Amino acid sequence: MGKVIGRLPVVYDPAARRVQVESSAEFVETQLLQRLDDLAHGQPLRLTLTVEPERKGRSTQQNRLMWALLTIMADAYNAGRTGGVTPEECYLDMLEKYGAKVDFLEVPAGALEILRRCYRLVHVVEILDNDRCTVKCTQGSSAFTTAEMKNLIDGIFDRLAEMGVNDPMVTAYWQEWKEP
């Protein structure tokens, strides 16, 4: 597959059967046309147009909030215990509950580095005989839409409430989260 030259947001109007560049994309359109002129060197340039629906990914703000809440969750699980649950383990548990595809695999221990190149998260669940282990692998929430991420964060708040976590930071995060 070739290199992406640029992305130009457009809107398809089925009533008019027209594709129109979004008005907010004027700057992007100008930049894209300049880039195409540079590549064309005054000659016709063959391009392939790929059409796909716009997909809004999760926001950085959502990601930061999620990890802050997962850290509080892990601390609550570990209260009064030595060692224990990590925020990553809480993350894997919540991902599994709220829609992320999770694969459980039995692999040679030496294959962990290969798996880490294929999956965003690889968590060893159990060490087995013959230098093998069971792992839990997922792409994580990076591919989540903002709506999917909202579901996950709402679920984390619900889990913290079920656990009886009474932390002023959670209350502050909740109030900020629920503001329109």
PDB file of C-alpha atoms in Angstrom:
ATOM      1  CA  MET A   1       0.000   0.000   0.000  1.00  0.00           C
ATOM      2  CA  GLY A   2       1.306   3.467  -0.869  1.00  0.00           C
ATOM      3  CA  LYS A   3       2.050   6.363   1.411  1.00  0.00           C
ATOM      4  CA  VAL A   4      -0.888   8.503   2.568  1.00  0.00           C
ATOM      5  CA  ILE A   5      -0.491  12.015   1.163  1.00  0.00           C
ATOM      6  CA  GLY A   6      -3.186  13.633   3.292  1.00  0.00           C
ATOM      7  CA  ARG A   7      -6.686  13.363   4.677  1.00  0.00           C
ATOM      8  CA  LEU A   8      -9.467  15.650   3.556  1.00  0.00           C
ATOM      9  CA  PRO A   9     -12.728  15.596   5.555  1.00  0.00           C
ATOM     10  CA  VAL A  10     -15.751  15.567   3.274  1.00  0.00           C
ATOM     11  CA  VAL A  11     -19.500  15.155   3.717  1.00  0.00           C
ATOM     12  CA  TYR A  12     -21.652  13.073   1.368  1.00  0.00           C
ATOM     13  CA  ASP A  13     -25.151  14.498   0.833  1.00  0.00           C
ATOM     14  CA  PRO A  14     -27.348  11.659  -0.493  1.00  0.00           C
ATOM     15  CA  ALA A  15     -30.180  14.059  -1.462  1.00  0.00           C
ATOM     16  CA  ALA A  16     -27.892  16.062  -3.770  1.00  0.00           C
ATOM     17  CA  ARG A  17     -25.651  13.052  -4.544  1.00  0.00           C
ATOM     18  CA  ARG A  18     -22.620  15.268  -3.897  1.00  0.00           C
ATOM     19  CA  VAL A  19     -19.445  14.994  -1.910  1.00  0.00           C
ATOM     20  CA  GLN A  20     -18.485  18.337  -0.425  1.00  0.00           C
ATOM     21  CA  VAL A  21     -15.334  19.397   1.422  1.00  0.00           C
ATOM     22  CA  GLU A  22     -16.184  20.451   4.972  1.00  0.00           C
ATOM     23  CA  SER A  23     -15.868  24.211   5.412  1.00  0.00           C
ATOM     24  CA  SER A  24     -13.587  23.662   8.419  1.00  0.00           C
ATOM     25  CA  ALA A  25     -11.165  21.866   6.099  1.00  0.00           C
ATOM     26  CA  GLU A  26     -10.217  24.852   3.904  1.00  0.00           C
ATOM     27  CA  PHE A  27      -6.732  25.006   5.404  1.00  0.00           C
ATOM     28  CA  VAL A  28      -6.335  21.230   5.054  1.00  0.00           C
ATOM     29  CA  GLU A  29      -7.568  21.374   1.446  1.00  0.00           C
ATOM     30  CA  THR A  30      -5.052  24.122   0.599  1.00  0.00           C
ATOM     31  CA  GLN A  31      -2.193  22.200   2.218  1.00  0.00           C
ATOM     32  CA  LEU A  32      -3.194  18.990   0.435  1.00  0.00           C
ATOM     33  CA  LEU A  33      -3.392  20.700  -2.978  1.00  0.00           C
ATOM     34  CA  GLN A  34       0.063  22.236  -2.432  1.00  0.00           C
ATOM     35  CA  ARG A  35       1.459  18.800  -1.538  1.00  0.00           C
ATOM     36  CA  LEU A  36      -0.120  17.267  -4.656  1.00  0.00           C
ATOM     37  CA  ASP A  37       1.333  20.071  -6.823  1.00  0.00           C
ATOM     38  CA  ASP A  38       4.775  19.324  -5.373  1.00  0.00           C
ATOM     39  CA  LEU A  39       4.404  15.612  -6.151  1.00  0.00           C
ATOM     40  CA  ALA A  40       2.973  16.116  -9.657  1.00  0.00           C
ATOM     41  CA  HIS A  41       5.856  18.259 -11.005  1.00  0.00           C
ATOM     42  CA  GLY A  42       3.446  19.831 -13.482  1.00  0.00           C
ATOM     43  CA  GLN A  43       2.278  16.437 -14.838  1.00  0.00           C
ATOM     44  CA  PRO A  44      -0.966  14.521 -14.215  1.00  0.00           C
ATOM     45  CA  LEU A  45      -0.662  12.479 -11.016  1.00  0.00           C
ATOM     46  CA  ARG A  46      -2.447   9.146 -10.618  1.00  0.00           C
ATOM     47  CA  LEU A  47      -4.064   8.749  -7.199  1.00  0.00           C
ATOM     48  CA  THR A  48      -6.305   6.222  -5.492  1.00  0.00           C
ATOM     49  CA  LEU A  49      -9.159   7.645  -3.445  1.00  0.00           C
ATOM     50  CA  THR A  50     -10.094   5.535  -0.426  1.00  0.00           C
ATOM     51  CA  VAL A  51     -13.506   6.274   1.073  1.00  0.00           C
ATOM     52  CA  GLU A  52     -14.201   5.333   4.680  1.00  0.00           C
ATOM     53  CA  PRO A  53     -16.591   6.661   7.326  1.00  0.00           C
ATOM     54  CA  GLU A  54     -15.139   9.115   9.826  1.00  0.00           C
ATOM     55  CA  ARG A  55     -14.310   7.433  13.102  1.00  0.00           C
ATOM     56  CA  LYS A  56     -13.688   9.505  16.196  1.00  0.00           C
ATOM     57  CA  GLY A  57     -11.059   7.853  18.341  1.00  0.00           C
ATOM     58  CA  ARG A  58     -10.724   8.117  22.077  1.00  0.00           C
ATOM     59  CA  SER A  59      -9.330  11.354  23.419  1.00  0.00           C
ATOM     60  CA  THR A  60      -6.102  11.862  25.336  1.00  0.00           C
ATOM     61  CA  GLN A  61      -8.177  13.306  28.178  1.00  0.00           C
ATOM     62  CA  GLN A  62     -10.244  10.105  28.340  1.00  0.00           C
ATOM     63  CA  ASN A  63      -7.065   8.024  28.396  1.00  0.00           C
ATOM     64  CA  ARG A  64      -5.537  10.045  31.264  1.00  0.00           C
ATOM     65  CA  LEU A  65      -8.749   9.801  33.305  1.00  0.00           C
ATOM     66  CA  MET A  66      -8.969   6.043  32.703  1.00  0.00           C
ATOM     67  CA  TRP A  67      -5.412   5.435  33.999  1.00  0.00           C
ATOM     68  CA  ALA A  68      -5.943   7.690  37.037  1.00  0.00           C
ATOM     69  CA  LEU A  69      -9.071   5.698  37.926  1.00  0.00           C
ATOM     70  CA  LEU A  70      -7.362   2.349  37.319  1.00  0.00           C
ATOM     71  CA  THR A  71      -4.534   3.360  39.661  1.00  0.00           C
ATOM     72  CA  ILE A  72      -7.092   4.207  42.368  1.00  0.00           C
ATOM     73  CA  MET A  73      -8.800   0.860  41.693  1.00  0.00           C
ATOM     74  CA  ALA A  74      -5.533  -1.089  42.061  1.00  0.00           C
ATOM     75  CA  ASP A  75      -4.729   0.787  45.285  1.00  0.00           C
ATOM     76  CA  ALA A  76      -8.190  -0.097  46.644  1.00  0.00           C
ATOM     77  CA  TYR A  77      -7.710  -3.786  45.789  1.00  0.00           C
ATOM     78  CA  ASN A  78      -4.304  -3.720  47.487  1.00  0.00           C
ATOM     79  CA  ALA A  79      -5.353  -1.824  50.638  1.00  0.00           C
ATOM     80  CA  GLY A  80      -4.102  -3.757  53.631  1.00  0.00           C
ATOM     81  CA  ARG A  81      -2.389  -6.392  51.460  1.00  0.00           C
ATOM     82  CA  THR A  82       1.227  -6.877  50.522  1.00  0.00           C
ATOM     83  CA  GLY A  83       1.794  -6.775  46.772  1.00  0.00           C
ATOM     84  CA  GLY A  84      -1.137  -7.582  44.597  1.00  0.00           C
ATOM     85  CA  VAL A  85      -3.078  -6.080  41.748  1.00  0.00           C
ATOM     86  CA  THR A  86      -1.547  -3.603  39.274  1.00  0.00           C
ATOM     87  CA  PRO A  87      -3.385  -0.887  37.315  1.00  0.00           C
ATOM     88  CA  GLU A  88      -2.567  -2.913  34.160  1.00  0.00           C
ATOM     89  CA  GLU A  89      -4.378  -5.964  35.573  1.00  0.00           C
ATOM     90  CA  CYS A  90      -7.399  -3.783  36.393  1.00  0.00           C
ATOM     91  CA  TYR A  91      -7.205  -2.429  32.834  1.00  0.00           C
ATOM     92  CA  LEU A  92      -7.198  -5.919  31.313  1.00  0.00           C
ATOM     93  CA  ASP A  93     -10.133  -6.961  33.488  1.00  0.00           C
ATOM     94  CA  MET A  94     -12.176  -3.885  32.564  1.00  0.00           C
ATOM     95  CA  LEU A  95     -11.277  -4.164  28.869  1.00  0.00           C
ATOM     96  CA  GLU A  96     -12.501  -7.738  28.808  1.00  0.00           C
ATOM     97  CA  LYS A  97     -15.770  -6.721  30.457  1.00  0.00           C
ATOM     98  CA  TYR A  98     -16.348  -3.686  28.206  1.00  0.00           C
ATOM     99  CA  GLY A  99     -15.768  -5.003  24.729  1.00  0.00           C
ATOM    100  CA  ALA A 100     -12.089  -5.322  23.872  1.00  0.00           C
ATOM    101  CA  LYS A 101     -11.102  -8.532  22.165  1.00  0.00           C
ATOM    102  CA  VAL A 102      -8.892 -10.538  24.523  1.00  0.00           C
ATOM    103  CA  ASP A 103      -6.975 -13.621  23.420  1.00  0.00           C
ATOM    104  CA  PHE A 104      -5.771 -16.279  25.874  1.00  0.00           C
ATOM    105  CA  LEU A 105      -2.825 -18.157  24.409  1.00  0.00           C
ATOM    106  CA  GLU A 106      -0.525 -20.918  25.590  1.00  0.00           C
ATOM    107  CA  VAL A 107       2.939 -20.214  24.183  1.00  0.00           C
ATOM    108  CA  PRO A 108       6.615 -20.975  24.750  1.00  0.00           C
ATOM    109  CA  ALA A 109       8.072 -18.402  27.174  1.00  0.00           C
ATOM    110  CA  GLY A 110      10.518 -17.361  24.440  1.00  0.00           C
ATOM    111  CA  ALA A 111       7.621 -16.181  22.256  1.00  0.00           C
ATOM    112  CA  LEU A 112       6.647 -13.310  24.578  1.00  0.00           C
ATOM    113  CA  GLU A 113       8.748 -10.740  22.698  1.00  0.00           C
ATOM    114  CA  ILE A 114       7.134 -11.736  19.395  1.00  0.00           C
ATOM    115  CA  LEU A 115       3.670 -11.400  20.956  1.00  0.00           C
ATOM    116  CA  ARG A 116       4.564  -7.946  22.330  1.00  0.00           C
ATOM    117  CA  ARG A 117       5.212  -6.814  18.765  1.00  0.00           C
ATOM    118  CA  CYS A 118       1.748  -8.025  17.707  1.00  0.00           C
ATOM    119  CA  TYR A 119      -0.363  -6.998  20.704  1.00  0.00           C
ATOM    120  CA  ARG A 120      -0.408  -3.785  22.678  1.00  0.00           C
ATOM    121  CA  LEU A 121      -0.684  -5.659  25.995  1.00  0.00           C
ATOM    122  CA  VAL A 122       0.660  -9.099  26.833  1.00  0.00           C
ATOM    123  CA  HIS A 123       0.106 -10.270  30.417  1.00  0.00           C
ATOM    124  CA  VAL A 124       1.474 -13.581  31.701  1.00  0.00           C
ATOM    125  CA  VAL A 125      -1.382 -15.326  33.506  1.00  0.00           C
ATOM    126  CA  GLU A 126       0.333 -18.599  34.455  1.00  0.00           C
ATOM    127  CA  ILE A 127       3.773 -20.198  34.148  1.00  0.00           C
ATOM    128  CA  LEU A 128       3.436 -23.795  32.938  1.00  0.00           C
ATOM    129  CA  ASP A 129       5.790 -26.770  32.669  1.00  0.00           C
ATOM    130  CA  ASN A 130       8.177 -27.215  29.726  1.00  0.00           C
ATOM    131  CA  ASP A 131       9.067 -23.491  29.531  1.00  0.00           C
ATOM    132  CA  ARG A 132       5.530 -22.536  28.457  1.00  0.00           C
ATOM    133  CA  CYS A 133       3.064 -19.991  29.800  1.00  0.00           C
ATOM    134  CA  THR A 134      -0.503 -18.837  29.417  1.00  0.00           C
ATOM    135  CA  VAL A 135      -0.857 -15.206  28.352  1.00  0.00           C
ATOM    136  CA  LYS A 136      -3.722 -12.760  28.038  1.00  0.00           C
ATOM    137  CA  CYS A 137      -3.269 -10.518  24.975  1.00  0.00           C
ATOM    138  CA  THR A 138      -5.214  -7.522  23.702  1.00  0.00           C
ATOM    139  CA  GLN A 139      -4.862  -4.480  21.486  1.00  0.00           C
ATOM    140  CA  GLY A 140      -6.172  -2.427  24.412  1.00  0.00           C
ATOM    141  CA  SER A 141      -8.384   0.611  24.200  1.00  0.00           C
ATOM    142  CA  SER A 142      -6.310   2.503  21.621  1.00  0.00           C
ATOM    143  CA  ALA A 143      -8.701   1.484  18.869  1.00  0.00           C
ATOM    144  CA  PHE A 144     -11.794   2.449  20.899  1.00  0.00           C
ATOM    145  CA  THR A 145     -14.056   5.229  19.659  1.00  0.00           C
ATOM    146  CA  THR A 146     -14.897   8.055  22.064  1.00  0.00           C
ATOM    147  CA  ALA A 147     -18.258   6.333  22.722  1.00  0.00           C
ATOM    148  CA  GLU A 148     -16.589   2.980  23.499  1.00  0.00           C
ATOM    149  CA  MET A 149     -14.112   4.744  25.757  1.00  0.00           C
ATOM    150  CA  LYS A 150     -16.982   6.531  27.533  1.00  0.00           C
ATOM    151  CA  ASN A 151     -18.578   3.117  28.194  1.00  0.00           C
ATOM    152  CA  LEU A 152     -15.314   1.788  29.609  1.00  0.00           C
ATOM    153  CA  ILE A 153     -14.794   4.798  31.900  1.00  0.00           C
ATOM    154  CA  ASP A 154     -18.424   4.648  33.087  1.00  0.00           C
ATOM    155  CA  GLY A 155     -17.794   0.964  33.873  1.00  0.00           C
ATOM    156  CA  ILE A 156     -14.663   1.822  35.867  1.00  0.00           C
ATOM    157  CA  PHE A 157     -16.662   4.371  37.899  1.00  0.00           C
ATOM    158  CA  ASP A 158     -19.333   1.688  38.489  1.00  0.00           C
ATOM    159  CA  ARG A 159     -16.722  -0.852  39.624  1.00  0.00           C
ATOM    160  CA  LEU A 160     -15.165   1.677  42.029  1.00  0.00           C
ATOM    161  CA  ALA A 161     -18.642   2.338  43.483  1.00  0.00           C
ATOM    162  CA  GLU A 162     -19.267  -1.430  43.862  1.00  0.00           C
ATOM    163  CA  MET A 163     -15.932  -1.705  45.679  1.00  0.00           C
ATOM    164  CA  GLY A 164     -17.040   1.031  48.088  1.00  0.00           C
ATOM    165  CA  VAL A 165     -14.165   3.325  47.125  1.00  0.00           C
ATOM    166  CA  ASN A 166     -14.788   6.616  48.889  1.00  0.00           C
ATOM    167  CA  ASP A 167     -11.919   8.711  47.558  1.00  0.00           C
ATOM    168  CA  PRO A 168     -12.314  12.493  47.118  1.00  0.00           C
ATOM    169  CA  MET A 169     -10.345  12.284  43.851  1.00  0.00           C
ATOM    170  CA  VAL A 170     -12.878   9.809  42.422  1.00  0.00           C
ATOM    171  CA  THR A 171     -15.692  12.189  43.387  1.00  0.00           C
ATOM    172  CA  ALA A 172     -13.875  15.099  41.712  1.00  0.00           C
ATOM    173  CA  TYR A 173     -13.190  13.015  38.601  1.00  0.00           C
ATOM    174  CA  TRP A 174     -16.859  11.918  38.505  1.00  0.00           C
ATOM    175  CA  GLN A 175     -18.157  15.485  38.755  1.00  0.00           C
ATOM    176  CA  GLU A 176     -15.799  16.645  35.999  1.00  0.00           C
ATOM    177  CA  TRP A 177     -16.684  13.609  33.844  1.00  0.00           C
ATOM    178  CA  LYS A 178     -20.439  14.153  34.123  1.00  0.00           C
ATOM    179  CA  GLU A 179     -20.319  17.874  33.299  1.00  0.00           C
ATOM    180  CA  PRO A 180     -21.991  18.583  29.933  1.00  0.00           C
TER     181      PRO A 180
END
